[in-house]
């Protein structure tokens, strides 16, 4: 007999603007779920329900803005930080540290 009352726990309210910002700063699904005070499985299930994709696909879609922001900050930092400038050169320009060894010894084999 139905009483008209819903069974089970009410659905967690997901603040997707907050989730998007947390994806942008590269938080893991477990970290995001913790901030929302829900279980990761609940977060993943709600994203599947609301956005028709799993958390990993949702994360890929919403994490790019944070990566771009980080890259912009790195390039700005490279103006005053030689180590950052060197690191960026290695990452994006194919530059590398090389060690040249010279040998003055000659060996003859008969």
XYZ file of C-alpha atoms in Angstrom:
110
model
C 0.000 0.000 0.000
C 1.474 3.335 -1.070
C 1.260 6.229 1.323
C 2.383 8.909 -1.128
C 5.627 9.468 0.760
C 8.881 8.949 -1.115
C 11.054 6.055 -0.006
C 14.688 6.442 0.906
C 16.907 9.406 1.394
C 16.247 12.631 -0.548
C 18.583 13.280 -3.454
C 21.692 15.271 -2.656
C 21.721 18.740 -4.161
C 24.751 19.091 -6.424
C 26.145 22.602 -6.914
C 27.537 22.121 -10.414
C 29.099 25.599 -10.494
C 31.192 24.573 -7.499
C 31.947 21.173 -9.054
C 33.126 22.926 -12.245
C 35.419 25.238 -10.259
C 36.854 22.296 -8.328
C 37.469 20.440 -11.604
C 39.221 23.583 -12.830
C 41.733 23.414 -9.969
C 42.266 19.689 -10.645
C 40.512 18.304 -7.558
C 39.873 14.566 -7.672
C 36.366 13.122 -7.637
C 36.878 12.021 -4.052
C 37.950 15.539 -3.041
C 34.961 17.099 -4.792
C 32.589 14.626 -3.152
C 34.144 15.447 0.215
C 33.601 19.187 -0.295
C 29.971 18.453 -1.189
C 29.648 16.130 1.848
C 28.571 13.194 -0.301
C 30.086 9.876 -1.337
C 32.051 9.705 -4.607
C 29.656 7.031 -5.924
C 26.751 9.428 -5.313
C 28.579 12.190 -7.206
C 29.312 9.868 -10.125
C 25.718 8.569 -10.217
C 24.248 12.091 -10.168
C 26.569 13.265 -12.947
C 25.497 10.248 -15.010
C 21.861 11.066 -14.295
C 22.089 14.826 -14.861
C 24.720 15.029 -17.617
C 24.610 11.608 -19.282
C 28.342 10.962 -18.713
C 30.564 9.570 -15.997
C 32.720 11.659 -13.687
C 35.915 11.128 -15.696
C 34.323 12.525 -18.874
C 32.750 15.385 -16.919
C 36.141 16.145 -15.362
C 37.879 16.205 -18.761
C 35.239 18.598 -20.058
C 35.531 21.026 -17.126
C 39.198 20.883 -16.126
C 40.622 22.697 -19.166
C 39.997 26.191 -17.845
C 42.082 25.469 -14.773
C 44.940 24.119 -16.872
C 44.878 27.239 -19.034
C 44.933 29.439 -15.930
C 47.870 27.505 -14.505
C 49.756 27.771 -17.798
C 49.140 31.541 -17.916
C 50.473 31.912 -14.374
C 53.535 29.822 -15.211
C 54.366 31.986 -18.208
C 53.984 35.128 -16.104
C 56.199 33.624 -13.412
C 58.863 32.730 -15.974
C 59.529 36.468 -16.449
C 61.074 36.650 -12.979
C 61.906 33.026 -12.216
C 64.734 31.496 -14.249
C 63.875 27.954 -13.115
C 60.334 28.332 -14.449
C 61.669 29.713 -17.712
C 64.000 26.719 -18.091
C 61.238 24.267 -17.221
C 58.861 25.795 -19.796
C 61.603 25.674 -22.408
C 62.050 21.963 -21.768
C 58.304 21.276 -21.807
C 57.299 23.287 -24.865
C 60.430 24.011 -26.883
C 62.172 20.654 -26.682
C 65.156 22.162 -24.905
C 67.209 19.887 -22.690
C 70.253 19.835 -20.511
C 73.254 18.312 -22.245
C 76.523 17.277 -20.723
C 79.478 17.258 -23.036
C 82.331 15.012 -22.101
C 85.727 15.320 -23.651
C 88.322 12.656 -23.448
C 91.967 13.305 -24.140
C 92.872 9.659 -23.708
C 93.449 7.664 -26.836
C 93.444 3.933 -26.810
C 94.978 1.802 -29.522
C 93.893 -1.753 -29.935
C 96.085 -4.112 -31.919
